[in-house]
PDB file of C-alpha atoms in Angstrom:
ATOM      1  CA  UNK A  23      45.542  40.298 113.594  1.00  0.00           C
ATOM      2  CA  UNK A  24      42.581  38.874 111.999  1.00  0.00           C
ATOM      3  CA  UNK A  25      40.448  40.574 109.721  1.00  0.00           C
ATOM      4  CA  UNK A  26      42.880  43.668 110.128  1.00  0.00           C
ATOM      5  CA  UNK A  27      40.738  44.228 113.035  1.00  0.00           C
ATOM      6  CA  UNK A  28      42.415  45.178 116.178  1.00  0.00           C
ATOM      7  CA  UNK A  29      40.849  44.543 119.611  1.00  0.00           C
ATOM      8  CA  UNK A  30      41.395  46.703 122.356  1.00  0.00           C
ATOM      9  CA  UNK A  31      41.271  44.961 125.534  1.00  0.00           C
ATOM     10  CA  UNK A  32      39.398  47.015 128.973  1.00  0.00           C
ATOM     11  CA  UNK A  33      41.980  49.785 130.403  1.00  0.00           C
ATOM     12  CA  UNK A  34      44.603  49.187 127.716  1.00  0.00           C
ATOM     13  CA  UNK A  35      46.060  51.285 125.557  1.00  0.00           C
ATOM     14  CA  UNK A  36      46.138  50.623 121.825  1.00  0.00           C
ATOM     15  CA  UNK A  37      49.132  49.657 120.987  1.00  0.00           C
ATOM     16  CA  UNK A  38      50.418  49.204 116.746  1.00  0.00           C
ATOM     17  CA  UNK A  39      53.274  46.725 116.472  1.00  0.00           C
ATOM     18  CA  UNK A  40      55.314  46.737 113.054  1.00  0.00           C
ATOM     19  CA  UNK A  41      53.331  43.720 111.681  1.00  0.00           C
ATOM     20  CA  UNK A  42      50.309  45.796 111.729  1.00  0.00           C
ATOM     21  CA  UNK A  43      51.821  49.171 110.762  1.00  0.00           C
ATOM     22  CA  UNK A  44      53.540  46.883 107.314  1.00  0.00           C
ATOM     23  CA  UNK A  45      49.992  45.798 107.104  1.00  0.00           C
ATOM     24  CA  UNK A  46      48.411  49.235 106.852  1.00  0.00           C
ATOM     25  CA  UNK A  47      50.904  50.420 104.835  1.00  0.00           C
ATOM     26  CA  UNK A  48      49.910  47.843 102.572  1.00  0.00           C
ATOM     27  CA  UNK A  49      46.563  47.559 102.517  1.00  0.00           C
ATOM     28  CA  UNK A  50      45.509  51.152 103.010  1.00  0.00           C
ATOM     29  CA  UNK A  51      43.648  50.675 106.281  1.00  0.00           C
ATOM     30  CA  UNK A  52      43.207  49.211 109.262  1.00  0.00           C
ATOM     31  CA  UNK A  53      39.892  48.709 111.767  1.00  0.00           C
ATOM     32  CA  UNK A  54      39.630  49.259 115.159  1.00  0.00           C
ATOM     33  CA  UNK A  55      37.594  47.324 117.434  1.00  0.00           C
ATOM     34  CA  UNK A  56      35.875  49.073 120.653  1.00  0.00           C
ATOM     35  CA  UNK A  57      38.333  52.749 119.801  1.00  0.00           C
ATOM     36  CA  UNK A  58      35.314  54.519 121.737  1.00  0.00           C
ATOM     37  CA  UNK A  59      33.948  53.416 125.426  1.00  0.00           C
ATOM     38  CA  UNK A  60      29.891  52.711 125.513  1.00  0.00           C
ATOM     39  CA  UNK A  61      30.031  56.387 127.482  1.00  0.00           C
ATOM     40  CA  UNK A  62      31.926  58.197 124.250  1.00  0.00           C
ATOM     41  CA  UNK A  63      29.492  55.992 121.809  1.00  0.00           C
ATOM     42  CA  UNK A  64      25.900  57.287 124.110  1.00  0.00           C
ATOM     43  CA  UNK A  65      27.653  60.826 124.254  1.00  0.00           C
ATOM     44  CA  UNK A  66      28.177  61.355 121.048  1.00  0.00           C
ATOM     45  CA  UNK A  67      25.045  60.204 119.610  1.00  0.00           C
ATOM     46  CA  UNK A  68      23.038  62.679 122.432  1.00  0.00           C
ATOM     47  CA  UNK A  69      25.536  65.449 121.552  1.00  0.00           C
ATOM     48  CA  UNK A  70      24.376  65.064 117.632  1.00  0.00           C
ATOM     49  CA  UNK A  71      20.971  65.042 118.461  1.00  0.00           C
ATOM     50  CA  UNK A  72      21.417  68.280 120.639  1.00  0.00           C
ATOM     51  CA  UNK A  73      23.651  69.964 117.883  1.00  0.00           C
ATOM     52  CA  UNK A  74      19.965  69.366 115.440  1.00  0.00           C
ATOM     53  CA  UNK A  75      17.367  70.509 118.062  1.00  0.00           C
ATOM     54  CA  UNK A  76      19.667  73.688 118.865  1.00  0.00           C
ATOM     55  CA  UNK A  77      20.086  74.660 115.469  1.00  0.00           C
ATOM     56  CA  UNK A  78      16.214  74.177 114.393  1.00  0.00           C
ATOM     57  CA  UNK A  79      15.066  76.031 117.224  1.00  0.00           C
ATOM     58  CA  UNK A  80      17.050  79.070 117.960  1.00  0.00           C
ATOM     59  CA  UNK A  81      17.289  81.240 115.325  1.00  0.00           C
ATOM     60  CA  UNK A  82      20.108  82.939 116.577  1.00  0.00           C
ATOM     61  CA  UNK A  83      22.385  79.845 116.875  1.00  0.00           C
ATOM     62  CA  UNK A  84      21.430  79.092 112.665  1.00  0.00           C
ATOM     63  CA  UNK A  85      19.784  79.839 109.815  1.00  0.00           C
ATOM     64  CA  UNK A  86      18.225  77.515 107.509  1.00  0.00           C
ATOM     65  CA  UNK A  87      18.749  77.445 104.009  1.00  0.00           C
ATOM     66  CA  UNK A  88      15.664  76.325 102.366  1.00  0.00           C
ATOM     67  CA  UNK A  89      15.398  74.025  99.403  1.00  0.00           C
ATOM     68  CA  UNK A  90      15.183  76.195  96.146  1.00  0.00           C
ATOM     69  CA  UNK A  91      14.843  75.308  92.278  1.00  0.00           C
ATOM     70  CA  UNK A  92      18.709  75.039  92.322  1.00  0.00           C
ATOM     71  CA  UNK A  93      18.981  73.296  95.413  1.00  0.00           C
ATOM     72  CA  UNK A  94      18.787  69.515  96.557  1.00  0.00           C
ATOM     73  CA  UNK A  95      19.407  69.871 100.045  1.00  0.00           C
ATOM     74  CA  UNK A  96      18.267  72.265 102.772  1.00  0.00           C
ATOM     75  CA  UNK A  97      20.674  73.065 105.285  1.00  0.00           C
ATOM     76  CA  UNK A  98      21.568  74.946 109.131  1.00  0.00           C
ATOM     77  CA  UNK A  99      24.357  77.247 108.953  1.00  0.00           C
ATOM     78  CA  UNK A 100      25.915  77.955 112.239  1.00  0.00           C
ATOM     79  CA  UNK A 101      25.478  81.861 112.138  1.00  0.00           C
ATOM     80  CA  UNK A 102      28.819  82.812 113.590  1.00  0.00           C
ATOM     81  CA  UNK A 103      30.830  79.974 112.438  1.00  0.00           C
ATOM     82  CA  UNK A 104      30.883  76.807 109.387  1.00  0.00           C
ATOM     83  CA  UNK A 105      29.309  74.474 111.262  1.00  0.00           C
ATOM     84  CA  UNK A 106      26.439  73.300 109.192  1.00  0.00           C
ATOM     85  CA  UNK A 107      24.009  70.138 108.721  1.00  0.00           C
ATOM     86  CA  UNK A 108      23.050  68.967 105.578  1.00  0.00           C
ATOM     87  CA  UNK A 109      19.228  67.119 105.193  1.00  0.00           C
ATOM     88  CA  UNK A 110      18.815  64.370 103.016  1.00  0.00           C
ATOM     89  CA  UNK A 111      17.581  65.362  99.068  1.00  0.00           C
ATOM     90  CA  UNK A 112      14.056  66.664  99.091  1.00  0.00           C
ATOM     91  CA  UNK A 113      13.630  67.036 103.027  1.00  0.00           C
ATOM     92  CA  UNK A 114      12.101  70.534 103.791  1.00  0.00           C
ATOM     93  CA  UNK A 115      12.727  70.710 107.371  1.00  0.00           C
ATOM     94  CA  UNK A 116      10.504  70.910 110.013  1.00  0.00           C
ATOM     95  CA  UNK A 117      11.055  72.257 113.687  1.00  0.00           C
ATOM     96  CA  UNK A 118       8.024  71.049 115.343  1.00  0.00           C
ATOM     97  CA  UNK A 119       8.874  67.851 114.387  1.00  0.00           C
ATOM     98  CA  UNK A 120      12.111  67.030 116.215  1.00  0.00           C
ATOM     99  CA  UNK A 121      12.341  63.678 115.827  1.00  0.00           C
ATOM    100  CA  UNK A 122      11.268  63.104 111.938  1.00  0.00           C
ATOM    101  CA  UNK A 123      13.899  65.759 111.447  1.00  0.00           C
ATOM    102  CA  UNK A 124      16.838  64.489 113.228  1.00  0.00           C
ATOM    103  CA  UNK A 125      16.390  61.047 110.846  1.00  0.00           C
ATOM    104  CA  UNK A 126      16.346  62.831 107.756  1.00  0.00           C
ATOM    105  CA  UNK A 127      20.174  64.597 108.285  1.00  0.00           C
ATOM    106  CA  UNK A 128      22.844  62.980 105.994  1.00  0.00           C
ATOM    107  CA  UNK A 129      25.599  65.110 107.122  1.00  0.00           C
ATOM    108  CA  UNK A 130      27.236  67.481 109.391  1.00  0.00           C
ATOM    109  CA  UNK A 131      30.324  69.694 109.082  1.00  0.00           C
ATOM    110  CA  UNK A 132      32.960  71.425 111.248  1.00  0.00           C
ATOM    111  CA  UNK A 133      31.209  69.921 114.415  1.00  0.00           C
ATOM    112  CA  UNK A 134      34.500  68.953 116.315  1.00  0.00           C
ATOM    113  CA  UNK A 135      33.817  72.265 118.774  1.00  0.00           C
ATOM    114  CA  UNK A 136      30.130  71.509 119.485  1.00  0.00           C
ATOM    115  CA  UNK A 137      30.270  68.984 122.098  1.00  0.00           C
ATOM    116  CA  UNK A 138      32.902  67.807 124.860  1.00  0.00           C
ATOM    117  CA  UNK A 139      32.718  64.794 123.851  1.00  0.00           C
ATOM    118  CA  UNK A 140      34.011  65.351 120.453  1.00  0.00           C
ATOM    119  CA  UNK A 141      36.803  67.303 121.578  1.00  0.00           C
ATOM    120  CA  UNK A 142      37.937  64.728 124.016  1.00  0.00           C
ATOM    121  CA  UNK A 143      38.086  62.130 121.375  1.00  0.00           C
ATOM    122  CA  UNK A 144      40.667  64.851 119.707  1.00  0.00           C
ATOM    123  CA  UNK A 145      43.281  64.968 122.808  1.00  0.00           C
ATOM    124  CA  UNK A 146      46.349  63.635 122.770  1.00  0.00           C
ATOM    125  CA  UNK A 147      45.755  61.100 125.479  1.00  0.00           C
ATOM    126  CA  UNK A 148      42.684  59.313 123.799  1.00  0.00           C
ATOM    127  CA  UNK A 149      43.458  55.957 121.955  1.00  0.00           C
ATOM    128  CA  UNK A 150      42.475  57.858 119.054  1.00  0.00           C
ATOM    129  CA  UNK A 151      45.209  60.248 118.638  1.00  0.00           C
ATOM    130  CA  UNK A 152      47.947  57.647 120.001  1.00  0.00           C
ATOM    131  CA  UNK A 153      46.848  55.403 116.706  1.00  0.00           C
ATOM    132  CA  UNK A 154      46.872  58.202 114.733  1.00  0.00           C
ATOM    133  CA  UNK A 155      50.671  59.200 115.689  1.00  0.00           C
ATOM    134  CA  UNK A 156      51.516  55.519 115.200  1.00  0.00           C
ATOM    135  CA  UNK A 157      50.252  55.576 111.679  1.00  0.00           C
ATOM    136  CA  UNK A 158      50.834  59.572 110.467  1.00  0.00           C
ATOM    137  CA  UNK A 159      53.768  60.683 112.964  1.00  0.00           C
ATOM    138  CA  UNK A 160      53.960  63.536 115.646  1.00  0.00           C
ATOM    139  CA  UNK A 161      52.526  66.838 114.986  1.00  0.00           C
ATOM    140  CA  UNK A 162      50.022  66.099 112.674  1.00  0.00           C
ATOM    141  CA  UNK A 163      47.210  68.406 111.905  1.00  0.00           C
ATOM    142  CA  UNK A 164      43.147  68.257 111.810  1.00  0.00           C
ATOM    143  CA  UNK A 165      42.170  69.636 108.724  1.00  0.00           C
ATOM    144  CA  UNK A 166      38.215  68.190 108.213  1.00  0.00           C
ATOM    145  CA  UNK A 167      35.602  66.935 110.407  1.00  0.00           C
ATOM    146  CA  UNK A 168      32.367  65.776 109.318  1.00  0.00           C
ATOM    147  CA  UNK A 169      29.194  63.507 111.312  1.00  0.00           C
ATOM    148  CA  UNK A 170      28.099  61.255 108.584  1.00  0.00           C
ATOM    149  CA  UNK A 171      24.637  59.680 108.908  1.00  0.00           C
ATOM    150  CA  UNK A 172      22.357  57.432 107.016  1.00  0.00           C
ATOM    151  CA  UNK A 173      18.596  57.684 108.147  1.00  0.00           C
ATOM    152  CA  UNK A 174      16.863  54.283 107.896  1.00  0.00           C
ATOM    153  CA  UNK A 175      15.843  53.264 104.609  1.00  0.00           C
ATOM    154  CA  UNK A 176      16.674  56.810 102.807  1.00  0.00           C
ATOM    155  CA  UNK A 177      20.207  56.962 103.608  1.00  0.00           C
ATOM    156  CA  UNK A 178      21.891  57.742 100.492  1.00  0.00           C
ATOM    157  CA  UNK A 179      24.999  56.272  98.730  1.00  0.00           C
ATOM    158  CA  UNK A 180      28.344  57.966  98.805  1.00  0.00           C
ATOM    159  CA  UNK A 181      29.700  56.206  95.445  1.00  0.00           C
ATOM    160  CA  UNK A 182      33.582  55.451  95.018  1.00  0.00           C
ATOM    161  CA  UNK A 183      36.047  58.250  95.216  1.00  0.00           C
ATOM    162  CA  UNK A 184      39.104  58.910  96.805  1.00  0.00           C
ATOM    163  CA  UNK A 185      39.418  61.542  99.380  1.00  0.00           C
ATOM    164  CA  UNK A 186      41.855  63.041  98.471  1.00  0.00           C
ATOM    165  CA  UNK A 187      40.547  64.190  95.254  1.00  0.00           C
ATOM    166  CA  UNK A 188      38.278  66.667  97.363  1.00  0.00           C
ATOM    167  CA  UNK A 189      42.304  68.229  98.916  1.00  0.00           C
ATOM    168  CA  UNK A 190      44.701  70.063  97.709  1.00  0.00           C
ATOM    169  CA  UNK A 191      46.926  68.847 100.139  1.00  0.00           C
ATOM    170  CA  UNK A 192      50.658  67.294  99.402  1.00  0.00           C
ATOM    171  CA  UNK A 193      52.521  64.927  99.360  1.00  0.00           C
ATOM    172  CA  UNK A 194      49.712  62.568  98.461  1.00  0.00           C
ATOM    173  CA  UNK A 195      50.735  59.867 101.340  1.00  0.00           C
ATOM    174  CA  UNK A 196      50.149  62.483 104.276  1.00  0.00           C
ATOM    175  CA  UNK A 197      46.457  62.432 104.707  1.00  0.00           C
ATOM    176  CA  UNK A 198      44.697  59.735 106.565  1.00  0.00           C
ATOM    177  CA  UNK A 199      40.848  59.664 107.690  1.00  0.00           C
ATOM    178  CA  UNK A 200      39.434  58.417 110.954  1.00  0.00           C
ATOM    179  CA  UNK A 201      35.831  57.177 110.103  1.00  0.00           C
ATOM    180  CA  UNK A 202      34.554  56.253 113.913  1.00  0.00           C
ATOM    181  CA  UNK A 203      31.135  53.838 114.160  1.00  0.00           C
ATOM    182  CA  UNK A 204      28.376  55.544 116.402  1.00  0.00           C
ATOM    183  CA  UNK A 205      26.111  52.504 115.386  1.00  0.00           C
ATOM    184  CA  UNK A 206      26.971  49.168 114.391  1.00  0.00           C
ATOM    185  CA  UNK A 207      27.920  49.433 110.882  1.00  0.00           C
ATOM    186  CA  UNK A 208      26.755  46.555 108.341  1.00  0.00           C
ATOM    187  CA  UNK A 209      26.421  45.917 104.678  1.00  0.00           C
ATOM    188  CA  UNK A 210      22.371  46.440 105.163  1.00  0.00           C
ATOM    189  CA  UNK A 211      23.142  49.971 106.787  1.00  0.00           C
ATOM    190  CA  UNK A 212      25.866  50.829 104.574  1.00  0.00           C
ATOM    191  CA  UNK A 213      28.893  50.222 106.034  1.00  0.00           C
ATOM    192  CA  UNK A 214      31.992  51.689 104.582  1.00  0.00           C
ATOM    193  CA  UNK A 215      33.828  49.073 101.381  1.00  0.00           C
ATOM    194  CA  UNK A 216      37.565  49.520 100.778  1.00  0.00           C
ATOM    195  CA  UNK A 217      39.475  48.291  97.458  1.00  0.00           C
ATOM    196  CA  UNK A 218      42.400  46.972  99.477  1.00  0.00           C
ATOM    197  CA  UNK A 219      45.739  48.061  98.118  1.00  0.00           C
ATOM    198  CA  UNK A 220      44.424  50.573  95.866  1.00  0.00           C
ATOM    199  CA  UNK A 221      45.981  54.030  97.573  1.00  0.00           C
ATOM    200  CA  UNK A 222      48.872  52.201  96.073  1.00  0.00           C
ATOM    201  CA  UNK A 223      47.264  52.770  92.225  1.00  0.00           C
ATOM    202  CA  UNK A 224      47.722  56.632  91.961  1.00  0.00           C
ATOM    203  CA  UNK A 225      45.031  59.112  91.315  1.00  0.00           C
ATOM    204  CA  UNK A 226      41.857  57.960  90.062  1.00  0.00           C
ATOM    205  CA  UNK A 227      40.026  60.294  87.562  1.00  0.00           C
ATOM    206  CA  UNK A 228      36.723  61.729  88.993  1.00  0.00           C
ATOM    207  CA  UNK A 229      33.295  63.354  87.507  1.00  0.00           C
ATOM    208  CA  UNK A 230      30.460  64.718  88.805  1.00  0.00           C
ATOM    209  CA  UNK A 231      27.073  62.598  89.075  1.00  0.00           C
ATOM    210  CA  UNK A 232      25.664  61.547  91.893  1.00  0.00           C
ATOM    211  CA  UNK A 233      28.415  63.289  93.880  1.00  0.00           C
ATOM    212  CA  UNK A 234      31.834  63.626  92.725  1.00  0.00           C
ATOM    213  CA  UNK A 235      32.902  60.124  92.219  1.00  0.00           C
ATOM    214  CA  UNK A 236      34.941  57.534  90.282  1.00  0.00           C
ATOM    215  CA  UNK A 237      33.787  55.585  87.064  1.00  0.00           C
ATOM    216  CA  UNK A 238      33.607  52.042  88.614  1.00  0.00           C
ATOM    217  CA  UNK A 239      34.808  50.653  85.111  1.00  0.00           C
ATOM    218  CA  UNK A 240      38.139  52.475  86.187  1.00  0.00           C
ATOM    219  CA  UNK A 241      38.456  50.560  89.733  1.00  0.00           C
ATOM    220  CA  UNK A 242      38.711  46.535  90.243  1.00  0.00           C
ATOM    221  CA  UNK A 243      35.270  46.343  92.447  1.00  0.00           C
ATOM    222  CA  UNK A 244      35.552  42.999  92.238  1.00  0.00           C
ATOM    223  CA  UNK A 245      38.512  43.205  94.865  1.00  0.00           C
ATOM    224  CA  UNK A 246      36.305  45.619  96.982  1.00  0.00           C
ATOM    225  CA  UNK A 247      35.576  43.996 101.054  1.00  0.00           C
ATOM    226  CA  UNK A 248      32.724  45.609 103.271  1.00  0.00           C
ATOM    227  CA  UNK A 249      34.428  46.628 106.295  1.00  0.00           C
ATOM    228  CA  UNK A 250      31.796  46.397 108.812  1.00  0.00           C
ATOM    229  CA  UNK A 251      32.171  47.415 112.463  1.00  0.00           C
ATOM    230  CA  UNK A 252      30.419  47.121 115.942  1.00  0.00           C
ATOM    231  CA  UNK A 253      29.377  50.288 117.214  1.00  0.00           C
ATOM    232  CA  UNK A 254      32.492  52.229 118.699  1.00  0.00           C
ATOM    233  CA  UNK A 255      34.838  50.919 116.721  1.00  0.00           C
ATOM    234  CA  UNK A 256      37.173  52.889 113.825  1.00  0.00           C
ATOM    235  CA  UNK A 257      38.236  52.602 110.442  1.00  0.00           C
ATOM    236  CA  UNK A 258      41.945  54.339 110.081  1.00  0.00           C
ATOM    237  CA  UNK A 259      42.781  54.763 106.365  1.00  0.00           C
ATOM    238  CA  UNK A 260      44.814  56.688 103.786  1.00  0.00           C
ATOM    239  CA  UNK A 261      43.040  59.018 101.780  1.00  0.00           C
ATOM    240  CA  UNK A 262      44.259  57.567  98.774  1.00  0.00           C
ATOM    241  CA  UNK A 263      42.126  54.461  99.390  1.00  0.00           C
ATOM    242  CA  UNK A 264      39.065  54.215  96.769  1.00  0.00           C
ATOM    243  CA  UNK A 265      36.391  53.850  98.663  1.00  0.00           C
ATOM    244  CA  UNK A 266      32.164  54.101  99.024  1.00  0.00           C
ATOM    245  CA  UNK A 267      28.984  53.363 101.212  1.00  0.00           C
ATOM    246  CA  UNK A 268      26.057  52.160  99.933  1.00  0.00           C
ATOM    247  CA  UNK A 269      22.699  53.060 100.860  1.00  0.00           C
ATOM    248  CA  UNK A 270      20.744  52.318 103.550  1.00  0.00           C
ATOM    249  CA  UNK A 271      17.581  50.398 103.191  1.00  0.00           C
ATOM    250  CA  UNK A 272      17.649  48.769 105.941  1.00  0.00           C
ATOM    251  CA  UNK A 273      15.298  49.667 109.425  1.00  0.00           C
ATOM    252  CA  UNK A 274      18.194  51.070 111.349  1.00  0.00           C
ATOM    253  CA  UNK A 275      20.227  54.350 111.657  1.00  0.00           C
ATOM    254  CA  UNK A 276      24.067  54.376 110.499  1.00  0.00           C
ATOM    255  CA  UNK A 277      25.275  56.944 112.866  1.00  0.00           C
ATOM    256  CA  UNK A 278      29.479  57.676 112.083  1.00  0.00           C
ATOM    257  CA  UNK A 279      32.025  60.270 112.890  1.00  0.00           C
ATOM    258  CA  UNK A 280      34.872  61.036 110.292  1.00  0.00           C
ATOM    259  CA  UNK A 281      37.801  62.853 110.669  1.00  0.00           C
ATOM    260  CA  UNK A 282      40.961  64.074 108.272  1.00  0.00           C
ATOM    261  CA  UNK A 283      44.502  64.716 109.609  1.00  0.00           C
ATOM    262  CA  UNK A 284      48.004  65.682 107.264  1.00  0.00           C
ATOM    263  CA  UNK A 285      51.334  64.823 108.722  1.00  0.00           C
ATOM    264  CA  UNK A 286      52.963  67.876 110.094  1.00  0.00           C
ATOM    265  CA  UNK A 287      55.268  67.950 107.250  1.00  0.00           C
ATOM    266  CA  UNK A 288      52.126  68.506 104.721  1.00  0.00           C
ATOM    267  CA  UNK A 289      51.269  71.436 103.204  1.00  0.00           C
ATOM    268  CA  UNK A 290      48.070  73.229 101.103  1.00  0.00           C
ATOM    269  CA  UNK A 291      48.488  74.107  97.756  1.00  0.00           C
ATOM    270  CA  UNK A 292      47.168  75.505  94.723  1.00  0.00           C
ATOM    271  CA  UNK A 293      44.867  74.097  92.425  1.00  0.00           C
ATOM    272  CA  UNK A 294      47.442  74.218  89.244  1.00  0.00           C
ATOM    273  CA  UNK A 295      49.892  72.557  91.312  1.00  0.00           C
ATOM    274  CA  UNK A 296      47.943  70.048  92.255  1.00  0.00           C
ATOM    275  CA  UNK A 297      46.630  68.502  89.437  1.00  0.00           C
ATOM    276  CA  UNK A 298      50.008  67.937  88.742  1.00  0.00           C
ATOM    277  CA  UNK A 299      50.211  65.390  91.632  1.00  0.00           C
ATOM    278  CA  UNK A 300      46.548  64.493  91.515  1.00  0.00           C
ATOM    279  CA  UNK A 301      46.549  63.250  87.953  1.00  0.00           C
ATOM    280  CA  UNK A 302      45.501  59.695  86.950  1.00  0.00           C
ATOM    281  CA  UNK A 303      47.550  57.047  84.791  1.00  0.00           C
ATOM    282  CA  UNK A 304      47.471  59.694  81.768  1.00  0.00           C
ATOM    283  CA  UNK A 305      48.479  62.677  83.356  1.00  0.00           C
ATOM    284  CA  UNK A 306      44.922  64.304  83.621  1.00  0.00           C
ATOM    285  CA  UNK A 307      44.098  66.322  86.240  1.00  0.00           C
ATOM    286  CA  UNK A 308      41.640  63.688  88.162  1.00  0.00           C
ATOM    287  CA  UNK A 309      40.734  65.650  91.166  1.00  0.00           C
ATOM    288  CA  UNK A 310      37.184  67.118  91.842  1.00  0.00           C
ATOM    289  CA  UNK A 311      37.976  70.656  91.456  1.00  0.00           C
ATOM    290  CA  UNK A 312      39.634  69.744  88.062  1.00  0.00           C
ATOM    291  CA  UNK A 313      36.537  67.868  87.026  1.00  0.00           C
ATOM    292  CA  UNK A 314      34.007  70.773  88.170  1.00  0.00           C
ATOM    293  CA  UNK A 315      36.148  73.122  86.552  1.00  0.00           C
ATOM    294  CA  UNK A 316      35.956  70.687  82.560  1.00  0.00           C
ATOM    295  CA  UNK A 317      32.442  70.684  83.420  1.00  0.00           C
ATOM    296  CA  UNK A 318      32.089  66.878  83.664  1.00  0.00           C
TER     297      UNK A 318
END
């Protein structure tokens, strides 16, 4: 395996032999070459599209909340369900301009019933789910989607965190992300940048500035690799693994799908209980609920 990228040759099934599974384990991730067909990768990019024209034109599909003094980011709320898309800072959006307002979204939430195309990517059968059983076991459980985007040159950074610090999910092993290229992903466009190893470091503390993120003084960035990835392919990793995306300043869009799964043998809990798992080198809670709740 080179480059813990693993290609998928036409009409074959993924397959993950120990070697790479050790790897994983190791490492905290592993990439995906060609996970999606060019159909899946065209589908999914007209099925986003759709999702944003549908919500900013029928009024009984969503409402939009507006930007306000207290807040950064308009949004569409699906009105009878928590599907919602989330507009770059600033944007006010704007219906009779379909296409300026497609390129400002940053993010979209609970999508995974919107389309057929995302559902199919969710069946057993697709490569997807057969890596994911490799990696996590049988039975395992969807628990997060979101459609992450970065418009050309505004796409803002998602600084280092840990996922995982957003959960309240145990043990702290059971939770691995999906993030699936819908465009090919570079350093220019903000491709996603792993610490190798580091799911293997514990909790991380977290704060809230940009977004809820880690103090890069606390993580060896110096050990961080840009994982970057031809359009259809997939970055599997734990949600342990510090990780970030730049921004986007380049010309083109940065189009991704991400999804979270815990093992079957997971389970939610509390907040009190968590920070006792959650907690970084010193014992502190390090999780974003704990830092929201210290006010930092």
């Amino acid at each position: 395996m080179e480059n813990h990228h693993i290609k998928r040759k036409a009409e074959q099934e993924f397959e993950i032999k120990p070697k790479e599974l050790s790897e994983f384990r190791e490492q905290g991730y592993i990439a995906i070459n060609q996970l999606l067909t060019k159909n899946e990768i065209s589908d999914a990019r007209r099925a986003i599209k759709d999702i944003v024209t549908r919500y900013a034109t029928e009024p009984n599909v969503a409402e939009l909340r507006s930007l306000s003094a207290d807040r950064k980011r308009a949004s569409y709320k699906k009105v009878d369900g928590r599907t919602h898309i989330q507009f770059e800072s600033g944007y006010q959006p704007d219906p009779s301009d379909l296409d300026t307002l497609e390129l400002k979204v940053r993010k979209l939430m609970w999508f995974e019933s919107e389309a057929p195309v995302f559902q199919e990517i969710l069946t057993q059968s697709h490569p997807a789910m057969k890596i994911l059983e490799a990696l996590l076991g049988q039975g395992s459980k969807l628990f997060q989607s979101m459609a992450l985007i970065k418009p050309p040159l505004i796409g803002s950074e998602k600084p280092w965190h840990q996922d995982n610090a957003y959960f309240a999910v145990t043990p702290l092993d059971a939770i691995i992300g999906i993030w699936i290229a819908l465009d090919d992903a570079t350093v220019d466009n903000g491709c996603m940048h792993v610490i190798p190893g580091g799911h293997r470091k514990g909790a991380f503390k977290h704060h809230h500035a940009k977004d809820c993120e880690i103090e890069k003084t606390l993580l060896p960035t110096a050990q961080s690799k840009p994982i970057e990835l031809a359009a259809g392919g997939a970055l599997f990793f734990y949600g342990m693994l510090p990780h970030e995306t730049p921004a986007n300043r380049s010309q083109n869009r940065r189009r991704a799908l991400q999804f979270h799964f815990h093992a079957a043998h997971a389970k939610k809990v509390d907040s009190s209980s968590y920070d006792k798992v959650f907690a970084d080198a010193e014992g502190n809670p390090a999780s974003c609920e704990a830092a929201r709740l210290a006010g930092i």
